[in-house]
CSV table of C-alpha atoms in Angstrom, one decimal:
chain,number,residue,atom,x,y,z
A,1,UNK,CA,-18.0,34.2,-1.2
A,2,UNK,CA,-14.4,33.5,0.3
A,3,UNK,CA,-15.8,31.1,2.5
A,4,UNK,CA,-17.6,29.2,-0.1
A,5,UNK,CA,-14.6,29.1,-2.4
A,6,UNK,CA,-12.7,27.9,0.5
A,7,UNK,CA,-15.3,25.1,1.1
A,8,UNK,CA,-15.4,23.9,-2.3
A,9,UNK,CA,-11.7,23.6,-2.7
A,10,UNK,CA,-11.8,21.8,0.3
A,11,UNK,CA,-14.3,19.2,-0.9
A,12,UNK,CA,-12.6,18.9,-4.0
A,13,UNK,CA,-9.4,17.8,-2.1
A,14,UNK,CA,-11.3,15.5,0.2
A,15,UNK,CA,-13.0,13.8,-2.6
A,16,UNK,CA,-9.7,13.5,-4.9
A,17,UNK,CA,-8.2,11.6,-1.6
A,18,UNK,CA,-11.1,9.3,-1.2
A,19,UNK,CA,-10.1,8.1,-4.8
A,20,UNK,CA,-6.7,7.0,-3.5
A,21,UNK,CA,-8.1,5.2,-0.2
A,22,UNK,CA,-5.6,3.6,2.2
A,23,UNK,CA,-7.0,0.5,3.9
A,24,UNK,CA,-5.2,-1.9,6.2
A,25,UNK,CA,-6.0,-4.7,8.4
A,26,UNK,CA,-7.2,-4.2,11.8
A,27,UNK,CA,-4.1,-4.1,14.5
A,28,UNK,CA,-4.8,-7.4,15.9
A,29,UNK,CA,-4.1,-9.2,12.5
A,30,UNK,CA,-0.7,-10.9,12.0
A,31,UNK,CA,1.5,-10.0,9.0
A,32,UNK,CA,0.9,-13.7,7.7
A,33,UNK,CA,-3.0,-13.3,8.1
A,34,UNK,CA,-2.9,-10.0,6.4
A,35,UNK,CA,-1.4,-11.9,3.4
A,36,UNK,CA,-3.6,-14.9,3.4
A,37,UNK,CA,-6.9,-13.3,3.6
A,38,UNK,CA,-6.1,-11.7,0.2
A,39,UNK,CA,-6.1,-15.2,-1.2
A,40,UNK,CA,-10.0,-15.6,-1.9
A,41,UNK,CA,-9.5,-14.5,-5.3
A,42,UNK,CA,-5.9,-14.8,-6.0
A,43,UNK,CA,-4.0,-18.0,-5.6
A,44,UNK,CA,-1.4,-17.9,-3.0
A,45,UNK,CA,1.7,-19.6,-4.2
A,46,UNK,CA,4.0,-18.9,-1.5
A,47,UNK,CA,5.1,-16.9,1.7
A,48,UNK,CA,8.5,-16.1,2.8
A,49,UNK,CA,10.3,-13.6,5.1
A,50,UNK,CA,12.3,-10.8,3.8
A,51,UNK,CA,14.8,-8.2,5.9
A,52,UNK,CA,14.7,-5.3,3.5
A,53,UNK,CA,12.8,-3.8,0.3
A,54,UNK,CA,15.1,-1.9,-2.4
A,55,UNK,CA,17.9,-1.9,0.6
A,56,UNK,CA,15.3,-0.3,3.4
A,57,UNK,CA,15.4,-2.7,6.1
A,58,UNK,CA,12.5,-4.1,7.6
A,59,UNK,CA,11.2,-7.3,9.2
A,60,UNK,CA,8.6,-8.3,6.7
A,61,UNK,CA,7.1,-11.1,4.8
A,62,UNK,CA,6.1,-11.6,1.3
A,63,UNK,CA,3.0,-13.3,-0.4
A,64,UNK,CA,3.4,-14.4,-4.1
A,65,UNK,CA,0.2,-14.7,-5.8
A,66,UNK,CA,-1.2,-15.6,-9.3
A,67,UNK,CA,-4.1,-14.9,-11.2
A,68,UNK,CA,-4.9,-15.6,-15.0
A,69,UNK,CA,-1.2,-16.0,-15.8
A,70,UNK,CA,-0.2,-12.9,-13.9
A,71,UNK,CA,2.3,-12.9,-10.7
A,72,UNK,CA,2.0,-10.2,-7.8
A,73,UNK,CA,4.1,-9.9,-4.8
A,74,UNK,CA,2.7,-8.3,-1.7
A,75,UNK,CA,5.2,-7.3,0.9
A,76,UNK,CA,4.1,-6.6,4.4
A,77,UNK,CA,5.8,-4.8,7.3
A,78,UNK,CA,4.0,-4.1,10.6
A,79,UNK,CA,6.0,-1.7,12.7
A,80,UNK,CA,6.3,-1.0,16.3
A,81,UNK,CA,4.0,2.1,16.0
A,82,UNK,CA,2.8,4.4,13.1
A,83,UNK,CA,5.9,6.5,13.3
A,84,UNK,CA,8.2,3.6,12.5
A,85,UNK,CA,5.9,2.5,9.6
A,86,UNK,CA,5.5,6.1,8.3
A,87,UNK,CA,9.6,6.1,8.2
A,88,UNK,CA,9.5,2.8,6.3
A,89,UNK,CA,6.8,4.0,3.9
A,90,UNK,CA,9.0,7.3,3.4
A,91,UNK,CA,12.2,5.5,2.6
A,92,UNK,CA,10.7,3.1,0.1
A,93,UNK,CA,8.9,5.9,-1.7
A,94,UNK,CA,12.1,8.0,-1.8
A,95,UNK,CA,14.1,4.7,-3.1
A,96,UNK,CA,11.0,4.5,-5.8
A,97,UNK,CA,12.2,7.9,-7.3
A,98,UNK,CA,9.6,10.9,-7.2
A,99,UNK,CA,10.2,11.2,-11.1
A,100,UNK,CA,8.6,8.2,-11.6
A,101,UNK,CA,5.7,8.3,-9.3
A,102,UNK,CA,2.2,8.0,-11.0
A,103,UNK,CA,0.2,8.9,-7.8
A,104,UNK,CA,1.0,10.1,-4.2
A,105,UNK,CA,-1.1,11.0,-1.5
A,106,UNK,CA,0.7,11.8,1.9
A,107,UNK,CA,-1.2,12.6,5.1
A,108,UNK,CA,-0.2,12.8,8.8
A,109,UNK,CA,-2.2,9.7,9.1
A,110,UNK,CA,-1.6,7.6,5.9
A,111,UNK,CA,0.2,7.5,2.7
A,112,UNK,CA,0.1,5.9,-0.8
A,113,UNK,CA,2.5,6.0,-3.8
A,114,UNK,CA,2.1,4.5,-7.1
A,115,UNK,CA,4.8,4.2,-9.8
A,116,UNK,CA,6.1,2.1,-12.8
A,117,UNK,CA,9.6,1.3,-12.4
A,118,UNK,CA,12.2,-1.4,-14.1
A,119,UNK,CA,9.2,-2.9,-16.0
A,120,UNK,CA,6.8,-3.3,-12.9
A,121,UNK,CA,4.1,-1.5,-11.5
A,122,UNK,CA,4.4,-0.8,-8.0
A,123,UNK,CA,1.8,0.6,-5.2
A,124,UNK,CA,3.1,1.3,-1.7
A,125,UNK,CA,0.9,2.7,1.1
A,126,UNK,CA,1.0,2.8,4.9
A,127,UNK,CA,-1.5,3.5,7.7
A,128,UNK,CA,-1.4,2.6,11.5
A,129,UNK,CA,1.4,0.5,12.0
A,130,UNK,CA,1.0,-1.3,8.5
A,131,UNK,CA,3.2,-0.9,5.3
A,132,UNK,CA,2.2,-2.7,2.2
A,133,UNK,CA,4.1,-3.0,-1.2
A,134,UNK,CA,2.4,-4.6,-4.0
A,135,UNK,CA,4.2,-5.2,-7.2
A,136,UNK,CA,3.5,-6.8,-10.5
A,137,UNK,CA,4.0,-6.3,-14.3
A,138,UNK,CA,0.5,-5.5,-14.9
A,139,UNK,CA,-2.9,-5.4,-13.3
A,140,UNK,CA,-1.4,-4.3,-10.0
A,141,UNK,CA,-3.7,-1.6,-9.6
A,142,UNK,CA,-6.7,-4.3,-9.8
A,143,UNK,CA,-4.6,-6.2,-7.1
A,144,UNK,CA,-4.4,-3.3,-5.1
A,145,UNK,CA,-7.9,-2.8,-5.2
A,146,UNK,CA,-8.7,-6.2,-4.4
A,147,UNK,CA,-6.5,-6.2,-1.3
A,148,UNK,CA,-8.3,-2.5,-0.2
A,149,UNK,CA,-11.8,-4.1,-0.6
A,150,UNK,CA,-10.7,-7.4,1.5
A,151,UNK,CA,-9.2,-5.0,4.4
A,152,UNK,CA,-12.3,-3.0,4.5
A,153,UNK,CA,-14.3,-6.1,4.8
A,154,UNK,CA,-12.4,-6.4,8.2
A,155,UNK,CA,-12.8,-3.2,9.7
């Protein structure tokens, strides 16, 4: 009885984690390519470099996308290793403020946080050496789903 209860609890936990999937492109892909492959359903308007996000320093780039009048920003960081990526993700998640989180998934090999702050929907995730931050006024969850599906295609 006790084993079946533990098994059932573990299965419920794992199934809830699959709803918050964390997909990233292959390690061989560049930051710029990671932005450009997303443009198949969204119009890529601009790409530019950035040195920080919410005063968290990192060497990243930003893609600006449009779809049906909505504008989305995709911030991309690729660290030296998974530890540096996780550290950047944790700093950004802390800056977003835990009281504003809608969802959080933190595992040793990946993480994802979703929030609404300052009139924007923000989703931030990390895995391997990658950190992604997607933001928009509305429709950001659909934009993130599109990104995840695109990156799953390349896996």
